[in-house]
Short mmCIF file of C-alpha atoms and ligand atoms in Angstrom, two decimals:
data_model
loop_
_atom_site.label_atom_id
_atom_site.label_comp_id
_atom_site.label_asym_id
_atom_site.label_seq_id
_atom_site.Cartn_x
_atom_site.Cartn_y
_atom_site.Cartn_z
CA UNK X 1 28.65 5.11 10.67
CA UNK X 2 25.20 6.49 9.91
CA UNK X 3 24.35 6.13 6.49
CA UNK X 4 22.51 8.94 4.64
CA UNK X 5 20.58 6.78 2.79
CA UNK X 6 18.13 3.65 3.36
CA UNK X 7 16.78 1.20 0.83
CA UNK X 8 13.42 -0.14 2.25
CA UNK X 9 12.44 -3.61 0.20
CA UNK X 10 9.94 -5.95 0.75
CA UNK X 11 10.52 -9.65 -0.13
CA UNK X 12 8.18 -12.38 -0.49
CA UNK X 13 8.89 -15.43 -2.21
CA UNK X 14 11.17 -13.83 -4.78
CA UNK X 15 13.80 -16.49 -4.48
CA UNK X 16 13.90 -16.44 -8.47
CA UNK X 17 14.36 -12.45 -9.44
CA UNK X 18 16.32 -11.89 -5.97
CA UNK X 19 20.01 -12.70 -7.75
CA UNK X 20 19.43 -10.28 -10.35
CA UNK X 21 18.29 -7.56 -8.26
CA UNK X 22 21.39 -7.39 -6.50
CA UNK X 23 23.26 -7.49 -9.10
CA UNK X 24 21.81 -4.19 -9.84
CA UNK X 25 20.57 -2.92 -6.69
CA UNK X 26 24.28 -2.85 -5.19
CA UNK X 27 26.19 -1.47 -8.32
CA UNK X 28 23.77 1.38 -8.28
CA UNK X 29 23.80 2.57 -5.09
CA UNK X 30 27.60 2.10 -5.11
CA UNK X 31 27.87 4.90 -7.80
CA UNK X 32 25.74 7.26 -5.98
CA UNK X 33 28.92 8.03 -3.51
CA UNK X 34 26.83 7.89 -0.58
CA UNK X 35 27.00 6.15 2.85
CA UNK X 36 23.90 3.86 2.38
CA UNK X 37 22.57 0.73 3.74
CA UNK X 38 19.31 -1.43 2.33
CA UNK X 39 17.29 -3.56 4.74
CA UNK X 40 15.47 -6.48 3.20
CA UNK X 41 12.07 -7.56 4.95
CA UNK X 42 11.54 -11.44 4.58
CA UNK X 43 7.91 -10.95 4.47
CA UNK X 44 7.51 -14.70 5.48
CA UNK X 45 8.19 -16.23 2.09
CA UNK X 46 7.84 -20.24 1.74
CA UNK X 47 10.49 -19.97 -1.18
CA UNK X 48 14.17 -19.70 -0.26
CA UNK X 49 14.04 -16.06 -0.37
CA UNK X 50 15.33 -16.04 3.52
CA UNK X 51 18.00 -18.11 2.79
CA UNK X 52 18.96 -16.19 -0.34
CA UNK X 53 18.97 -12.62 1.86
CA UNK X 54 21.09 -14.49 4.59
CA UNK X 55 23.48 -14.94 2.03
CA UNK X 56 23.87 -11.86 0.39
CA UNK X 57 23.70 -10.20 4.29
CA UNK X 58 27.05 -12.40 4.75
CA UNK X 59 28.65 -10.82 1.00
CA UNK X 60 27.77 -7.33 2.33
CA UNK X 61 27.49 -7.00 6.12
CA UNK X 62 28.50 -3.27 5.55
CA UNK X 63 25.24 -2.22 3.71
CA UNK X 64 22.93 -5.30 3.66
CA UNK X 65 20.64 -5.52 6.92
CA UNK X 66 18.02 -8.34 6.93
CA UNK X 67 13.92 -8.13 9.06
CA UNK X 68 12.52 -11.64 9.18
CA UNK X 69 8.80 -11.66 9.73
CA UNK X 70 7.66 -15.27 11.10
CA UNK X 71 4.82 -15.15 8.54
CA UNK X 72 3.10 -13.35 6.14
CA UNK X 73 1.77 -9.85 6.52
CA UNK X 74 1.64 -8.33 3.76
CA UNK X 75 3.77 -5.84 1.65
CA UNK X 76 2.79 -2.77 3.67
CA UNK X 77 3.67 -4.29 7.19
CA UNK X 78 6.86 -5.19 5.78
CA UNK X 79 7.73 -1.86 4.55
CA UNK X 80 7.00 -0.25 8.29
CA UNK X 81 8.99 -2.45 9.97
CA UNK X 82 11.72 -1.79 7.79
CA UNK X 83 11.06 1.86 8.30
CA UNK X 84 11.94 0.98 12.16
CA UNK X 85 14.94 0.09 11.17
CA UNK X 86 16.11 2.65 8.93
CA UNK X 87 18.33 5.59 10.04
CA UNK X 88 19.05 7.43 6.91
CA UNK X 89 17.99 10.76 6.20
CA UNK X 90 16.70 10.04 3.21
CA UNK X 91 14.90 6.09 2.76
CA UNK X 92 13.55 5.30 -0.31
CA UNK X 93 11.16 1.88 -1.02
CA UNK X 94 11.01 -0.34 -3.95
CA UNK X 95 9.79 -3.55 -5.19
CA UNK X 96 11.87 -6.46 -4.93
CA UNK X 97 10.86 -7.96 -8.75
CA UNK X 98 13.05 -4.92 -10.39
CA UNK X 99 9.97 -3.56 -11.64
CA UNK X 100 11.38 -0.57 -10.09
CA UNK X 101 14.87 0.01 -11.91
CA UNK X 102 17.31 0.64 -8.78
CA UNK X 103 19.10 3.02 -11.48
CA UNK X 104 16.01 5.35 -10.78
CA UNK X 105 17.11 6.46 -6.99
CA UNK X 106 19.61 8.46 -8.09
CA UNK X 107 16.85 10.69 -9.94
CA UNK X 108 15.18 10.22 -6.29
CA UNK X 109 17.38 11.59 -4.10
CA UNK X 110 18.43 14.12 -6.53
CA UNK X 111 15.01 15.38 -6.12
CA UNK X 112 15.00 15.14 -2.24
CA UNK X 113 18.22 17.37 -2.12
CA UNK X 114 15.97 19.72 -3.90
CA UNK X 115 14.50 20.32 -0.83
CA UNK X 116 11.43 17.91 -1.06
CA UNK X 117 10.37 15.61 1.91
CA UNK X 118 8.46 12.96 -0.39
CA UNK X 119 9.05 12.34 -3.83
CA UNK X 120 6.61 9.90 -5.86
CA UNK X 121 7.10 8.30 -9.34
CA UNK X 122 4.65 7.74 -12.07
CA UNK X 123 5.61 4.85 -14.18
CA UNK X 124 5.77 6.43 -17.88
CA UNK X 125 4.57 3.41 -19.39
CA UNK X 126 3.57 0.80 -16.90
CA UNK X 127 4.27 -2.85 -17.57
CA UNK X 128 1.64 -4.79 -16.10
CA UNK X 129 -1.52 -6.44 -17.73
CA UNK X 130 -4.05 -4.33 -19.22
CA UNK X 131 -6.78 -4.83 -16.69
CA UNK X 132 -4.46 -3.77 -13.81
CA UNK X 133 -3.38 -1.00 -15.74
CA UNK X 134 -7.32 -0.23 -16.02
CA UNK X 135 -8.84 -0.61 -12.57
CA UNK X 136 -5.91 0.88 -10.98
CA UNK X 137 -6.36 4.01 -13.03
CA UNK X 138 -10.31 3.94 -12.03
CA UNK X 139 -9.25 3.52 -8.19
CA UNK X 140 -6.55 6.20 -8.81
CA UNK X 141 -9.67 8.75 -9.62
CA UNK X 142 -12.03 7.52 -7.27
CA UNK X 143 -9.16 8.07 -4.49
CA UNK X 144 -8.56 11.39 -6.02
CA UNK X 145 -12.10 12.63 -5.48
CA UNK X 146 -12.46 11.54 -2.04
CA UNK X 147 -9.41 11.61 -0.08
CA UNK X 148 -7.24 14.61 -0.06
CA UNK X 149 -4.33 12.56 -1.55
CA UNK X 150 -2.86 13.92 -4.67
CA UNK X 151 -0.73 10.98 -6.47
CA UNK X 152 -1.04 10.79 -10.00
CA UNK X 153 0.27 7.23 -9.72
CA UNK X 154 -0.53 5.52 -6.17
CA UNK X 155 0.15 1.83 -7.14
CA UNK X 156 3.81 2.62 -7.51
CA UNK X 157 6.07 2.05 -4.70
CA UNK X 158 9.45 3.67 -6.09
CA UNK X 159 9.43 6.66 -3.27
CA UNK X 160 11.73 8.48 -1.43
CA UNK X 161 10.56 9.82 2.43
CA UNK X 162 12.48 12.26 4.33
CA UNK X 163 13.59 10.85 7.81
CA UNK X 164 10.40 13.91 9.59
CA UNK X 165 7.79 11.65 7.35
CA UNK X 166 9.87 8.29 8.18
CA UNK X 167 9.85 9.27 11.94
CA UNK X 168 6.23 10.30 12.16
CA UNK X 169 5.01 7.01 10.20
CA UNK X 170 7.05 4.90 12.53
CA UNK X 171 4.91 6.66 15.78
CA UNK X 172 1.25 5.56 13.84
CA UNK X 173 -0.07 1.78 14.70
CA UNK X 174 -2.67 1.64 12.36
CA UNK X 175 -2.64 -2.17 11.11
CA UNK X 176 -4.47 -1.46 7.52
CA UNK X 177 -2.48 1.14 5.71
CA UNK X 178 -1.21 2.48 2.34
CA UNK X 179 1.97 4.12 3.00
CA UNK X 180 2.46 6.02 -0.10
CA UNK X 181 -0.94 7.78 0.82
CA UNK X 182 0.06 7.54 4.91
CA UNK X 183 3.42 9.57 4.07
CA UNK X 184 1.83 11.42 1.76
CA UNK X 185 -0.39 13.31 4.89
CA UNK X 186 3.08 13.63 6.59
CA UNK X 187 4.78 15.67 4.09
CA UNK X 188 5.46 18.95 4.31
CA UNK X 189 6.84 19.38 0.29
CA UNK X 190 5.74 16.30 -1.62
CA UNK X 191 6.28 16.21 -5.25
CA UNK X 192 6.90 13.78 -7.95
CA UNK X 193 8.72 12.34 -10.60
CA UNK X 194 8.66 9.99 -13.87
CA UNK X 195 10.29 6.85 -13.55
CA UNK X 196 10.55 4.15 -16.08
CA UNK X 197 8.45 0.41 -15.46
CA UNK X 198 9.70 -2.64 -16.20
CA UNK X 199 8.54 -6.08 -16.57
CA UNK X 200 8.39 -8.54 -13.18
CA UNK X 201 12.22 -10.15 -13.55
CA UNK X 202 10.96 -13.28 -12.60
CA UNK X 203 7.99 -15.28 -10.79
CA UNK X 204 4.73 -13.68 -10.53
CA UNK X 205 2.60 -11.30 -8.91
CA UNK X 206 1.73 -11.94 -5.83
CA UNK X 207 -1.45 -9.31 -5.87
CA UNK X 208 -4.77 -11.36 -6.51
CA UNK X 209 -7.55 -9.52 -7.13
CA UNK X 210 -8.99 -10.47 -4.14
CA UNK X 211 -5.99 -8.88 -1.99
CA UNK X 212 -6.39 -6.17 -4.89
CA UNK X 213 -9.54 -5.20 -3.54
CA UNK X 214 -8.58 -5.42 -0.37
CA UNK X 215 -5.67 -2.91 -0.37
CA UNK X 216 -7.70 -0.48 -2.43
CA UNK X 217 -10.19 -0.42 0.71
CA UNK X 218 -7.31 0.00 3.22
CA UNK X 219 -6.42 3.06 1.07
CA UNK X 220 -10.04 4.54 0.84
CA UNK X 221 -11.24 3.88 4.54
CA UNK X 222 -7.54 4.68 5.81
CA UNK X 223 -8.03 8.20 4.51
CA UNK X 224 -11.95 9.26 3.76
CA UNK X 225 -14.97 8.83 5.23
CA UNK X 226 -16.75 10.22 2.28
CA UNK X 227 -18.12 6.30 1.25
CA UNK X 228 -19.84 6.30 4.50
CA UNK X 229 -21.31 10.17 4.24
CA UNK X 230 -22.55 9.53 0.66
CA UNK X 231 -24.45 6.30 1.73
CA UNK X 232 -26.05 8.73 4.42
CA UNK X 233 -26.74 11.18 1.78
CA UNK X 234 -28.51 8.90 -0.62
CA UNK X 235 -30.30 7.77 2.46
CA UNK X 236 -31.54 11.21 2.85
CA UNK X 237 -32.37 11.28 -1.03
CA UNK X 238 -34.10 7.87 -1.13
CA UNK X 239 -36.57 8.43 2.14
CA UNK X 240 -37.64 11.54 0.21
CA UNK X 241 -38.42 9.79 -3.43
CA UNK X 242 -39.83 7.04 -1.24
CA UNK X 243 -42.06 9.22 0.61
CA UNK X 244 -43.41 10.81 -2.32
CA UNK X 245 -43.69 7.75 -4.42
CA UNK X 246 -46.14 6.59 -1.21
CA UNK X 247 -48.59 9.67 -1.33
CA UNK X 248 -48.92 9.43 -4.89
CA UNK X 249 -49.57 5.39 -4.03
CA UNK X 250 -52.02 6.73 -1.40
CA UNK X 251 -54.24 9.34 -3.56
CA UNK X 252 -54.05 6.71 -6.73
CA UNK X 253 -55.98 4.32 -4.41
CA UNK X 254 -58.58 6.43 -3.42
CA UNK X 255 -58.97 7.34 -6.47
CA UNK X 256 -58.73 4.56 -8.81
CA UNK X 257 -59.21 1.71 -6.31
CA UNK X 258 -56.57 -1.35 -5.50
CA UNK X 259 -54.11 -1.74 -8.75
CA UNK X 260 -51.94 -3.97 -9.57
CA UNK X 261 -50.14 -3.52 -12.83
CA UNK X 262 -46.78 -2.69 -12.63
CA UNK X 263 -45.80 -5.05 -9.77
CA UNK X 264 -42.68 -6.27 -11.43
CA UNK X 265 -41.95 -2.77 -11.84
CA UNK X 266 -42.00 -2.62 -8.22
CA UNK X 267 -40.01 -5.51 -7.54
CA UNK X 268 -37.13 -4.00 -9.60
CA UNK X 269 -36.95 -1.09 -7.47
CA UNK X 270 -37.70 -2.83 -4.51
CA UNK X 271 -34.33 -5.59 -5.47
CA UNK X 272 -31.80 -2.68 -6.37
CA UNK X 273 -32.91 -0.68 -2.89
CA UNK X 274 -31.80 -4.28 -1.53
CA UNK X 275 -28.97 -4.10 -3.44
CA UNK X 276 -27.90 -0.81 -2.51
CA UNK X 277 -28.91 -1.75 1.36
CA UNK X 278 -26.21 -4.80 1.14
CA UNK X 279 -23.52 -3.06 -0.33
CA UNK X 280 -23.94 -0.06 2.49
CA UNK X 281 -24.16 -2.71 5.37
CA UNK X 282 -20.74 -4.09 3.96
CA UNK X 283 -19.22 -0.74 3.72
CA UNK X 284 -20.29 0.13 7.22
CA UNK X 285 -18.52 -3.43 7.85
CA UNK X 286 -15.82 -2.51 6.44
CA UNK X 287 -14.96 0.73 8.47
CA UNK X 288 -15.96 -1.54 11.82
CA UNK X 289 -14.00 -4.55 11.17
CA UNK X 290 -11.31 -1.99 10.96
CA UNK X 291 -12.26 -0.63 14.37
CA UNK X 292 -12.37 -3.97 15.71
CA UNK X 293 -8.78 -4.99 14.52
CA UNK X 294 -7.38 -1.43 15.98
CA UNK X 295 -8.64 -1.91 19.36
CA UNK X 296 -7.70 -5.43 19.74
CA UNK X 297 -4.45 -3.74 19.60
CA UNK X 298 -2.44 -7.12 18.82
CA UNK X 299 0.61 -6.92 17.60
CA UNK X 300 0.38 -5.75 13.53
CA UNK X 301 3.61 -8.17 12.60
CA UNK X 302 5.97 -10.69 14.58
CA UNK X 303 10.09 -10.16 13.64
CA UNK X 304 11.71 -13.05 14.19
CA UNK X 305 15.02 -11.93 13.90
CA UNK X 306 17.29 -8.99 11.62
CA UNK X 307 20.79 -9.70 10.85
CA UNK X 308 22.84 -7.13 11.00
CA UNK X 309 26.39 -6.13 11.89
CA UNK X 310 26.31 -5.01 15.00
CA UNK X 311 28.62 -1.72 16.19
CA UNK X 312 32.01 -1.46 15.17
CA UNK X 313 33.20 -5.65 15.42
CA UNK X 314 32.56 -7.51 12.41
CA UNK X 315 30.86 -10.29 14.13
CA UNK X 316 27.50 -11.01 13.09
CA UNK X 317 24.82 -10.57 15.61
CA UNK X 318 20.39 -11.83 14.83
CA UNK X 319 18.76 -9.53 17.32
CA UNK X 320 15.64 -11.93 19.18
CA UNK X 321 11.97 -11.36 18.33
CA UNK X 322 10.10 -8.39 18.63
CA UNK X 323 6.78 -7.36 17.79
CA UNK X 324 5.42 -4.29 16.42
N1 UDP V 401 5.20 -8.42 -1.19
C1 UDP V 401 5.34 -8.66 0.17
N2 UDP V 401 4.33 -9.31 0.83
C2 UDP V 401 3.18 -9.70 0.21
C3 UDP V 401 3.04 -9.41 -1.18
C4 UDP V 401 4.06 -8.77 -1.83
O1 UDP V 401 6.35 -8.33 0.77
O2 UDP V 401 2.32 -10.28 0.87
C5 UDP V 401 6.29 -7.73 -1.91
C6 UDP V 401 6.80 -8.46 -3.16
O3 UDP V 401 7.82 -9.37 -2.86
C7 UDP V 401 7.31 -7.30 -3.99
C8 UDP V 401 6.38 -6.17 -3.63
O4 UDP V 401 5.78 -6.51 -2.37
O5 UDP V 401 8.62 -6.93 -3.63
C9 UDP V 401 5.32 -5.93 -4.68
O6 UDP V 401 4.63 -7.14 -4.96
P1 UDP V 401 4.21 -7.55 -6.43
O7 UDP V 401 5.32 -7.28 -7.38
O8 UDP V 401 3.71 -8.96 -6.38
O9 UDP V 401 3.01 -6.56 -6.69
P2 UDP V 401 2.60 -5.90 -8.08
O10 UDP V 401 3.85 -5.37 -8.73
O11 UDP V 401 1.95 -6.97 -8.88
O12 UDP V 401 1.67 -4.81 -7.66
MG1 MG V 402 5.62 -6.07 -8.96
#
């Protein structure tokens, strides 16, 4: 039977919140009355978060379907590939550390059945430390400004996708993404919600700020190329101050002779330009290691296997590797 709704989740080395999500997670989806399934992606964890899924696959065959990636590629790879496994009409994604309460999907879908074909959450009062609260805010107005994304809250992965913006994500191949901001493009009526934010039920993030960093420039080079304009813009702006700052240079030696007070003064301006020079060579980098990783062309993740039940027998089948 086709179920009407999927539960996307990524997992990676949650082998210590994973009981207690399904002890949620299930109950809640029970009550919504609706033929659903939820496919776990084993995003590689070195915990025994596969083991842990296998488990729970066996105690609900009926609903549970489990990706296992041979490694680790990050949350956004595993949330496509469980998008290529969905067949709902409605799929919704959430975080496997019940930072998103499962409770909230029934507010979801009762938007989607609204007639909406994306509905976001904003966390009414997020529960995460005070300098992610902070930076992700600044990032959330920077991306505001220069993509044409509107998400008042894009860190948050509680979302519901109709199965026209599921469909059309599942034909992209780009290998850095942000799919809140990727489905976002896709929609036809997005809107969004409040949701409540809870504390991590166990371990710890697994976002440094290193891969922090990184995923905010997925999401602006995925979507703008506004950095790269404005760093040919100030180019612009720069050649002229610099061209005027070396007339005036020119007519104060003629007329006062060789001078060289103000040399640090110099140097100053000279060491930010250098600044400014390093930090557009990286962004240009940025945009062409991305190139370089798209037309390579290899494969974006490696499944090792998905459980699932497969047709109408009850016997368990683990479908072979793919790639995708
Ligand atoms: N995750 C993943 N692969 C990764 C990192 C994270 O699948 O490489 C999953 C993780 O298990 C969780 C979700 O992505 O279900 C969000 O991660 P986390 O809670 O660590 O992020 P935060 O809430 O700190 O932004
Ligand atoms: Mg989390």
């Amino acid at each position: 039977m086709k179920p009407e709704l999927s539960v996307v989740i990524p997992v990676y080395n949650e082998e210590a919140g994973l009981a207690k999500l399904f002890a949620r997670l299930y109950p809640a989806l029970d009550k919504l009355g609706m033929a659903y399934e939820i496919v776990f992606v084993n995003d590689g964890s070195r915990d025994h978060s596969a083991e842990i899924l296998a488990d729970q696959f066996r105690e609900r065959p009926d609903v549970t379907r489990v990706v296992l990636f041979n490694g680790n590629y990050g949350q956004h790879m595993a949330i496509l590939a469980g998008f290529r496994e969905t067949r709902g009409d409605i799929v919704v994604t959430l975080d496997a550390d019940l930072q998103n309460p499962p409770e909230e999907i029934g507010n979801l879908i009762a938007k989607m059945q609204e007639g909406y074909d994306y509905v976001g959450s904003i966390r009414r009062v997020r529960q995460d430390s005070a300098w992610r609260t902070y930076s992700s805010r600044a990032m959330n107005h920077l991306r505001e400004k220069i993509t044409k994304i509107t998400m008042t809250d894009q860190g948050n992965m509680l979302r519901a996708y109709g199965r026209n913006v599921i469909d059309l994500i599942n034909q992209c191949n780009e290998v850095n993404t942000f799919i809140p901001a990727l489905a976002y493009t896709f929609a036809r009526k997005p809107t969004e919600i409040m949701v409540e934010h809870e504390e991590r039920a166990a371990g710890e993030s697994k976002y440094s700020l290193y891969s922090l960093i990184r995923l905010n420039f997925d999401l602006i080079t995925g979507f703008s190329l506004i950095p790269l304009q404005a760093f040919s813009m100030l180019g612009v702006a720069l050649s002229f101050v610099s061209a005027a700052l070396f007339v005036l240079l020119l007519i104060r030696r003629f007329m006062f002779g060789a001078e060289v007070e103000g040399v640090f003064t110099l140097f100053a301006i000279a060491f930010f330009l250098m600044g400014v020079i390093l930090f557009g060579i990286g962004l240009v980098g940025e945009y062409v290691g991305r190139i370089y990783q798209q037309v390579r062309g290899r494969p974006r993740y490696v499944v090792q296997a998905v459980l699932e039940q497969s047709g109408e027998q009850t016997t368990q089948a683990i479908r072979a590797a793919r790639r995708g």
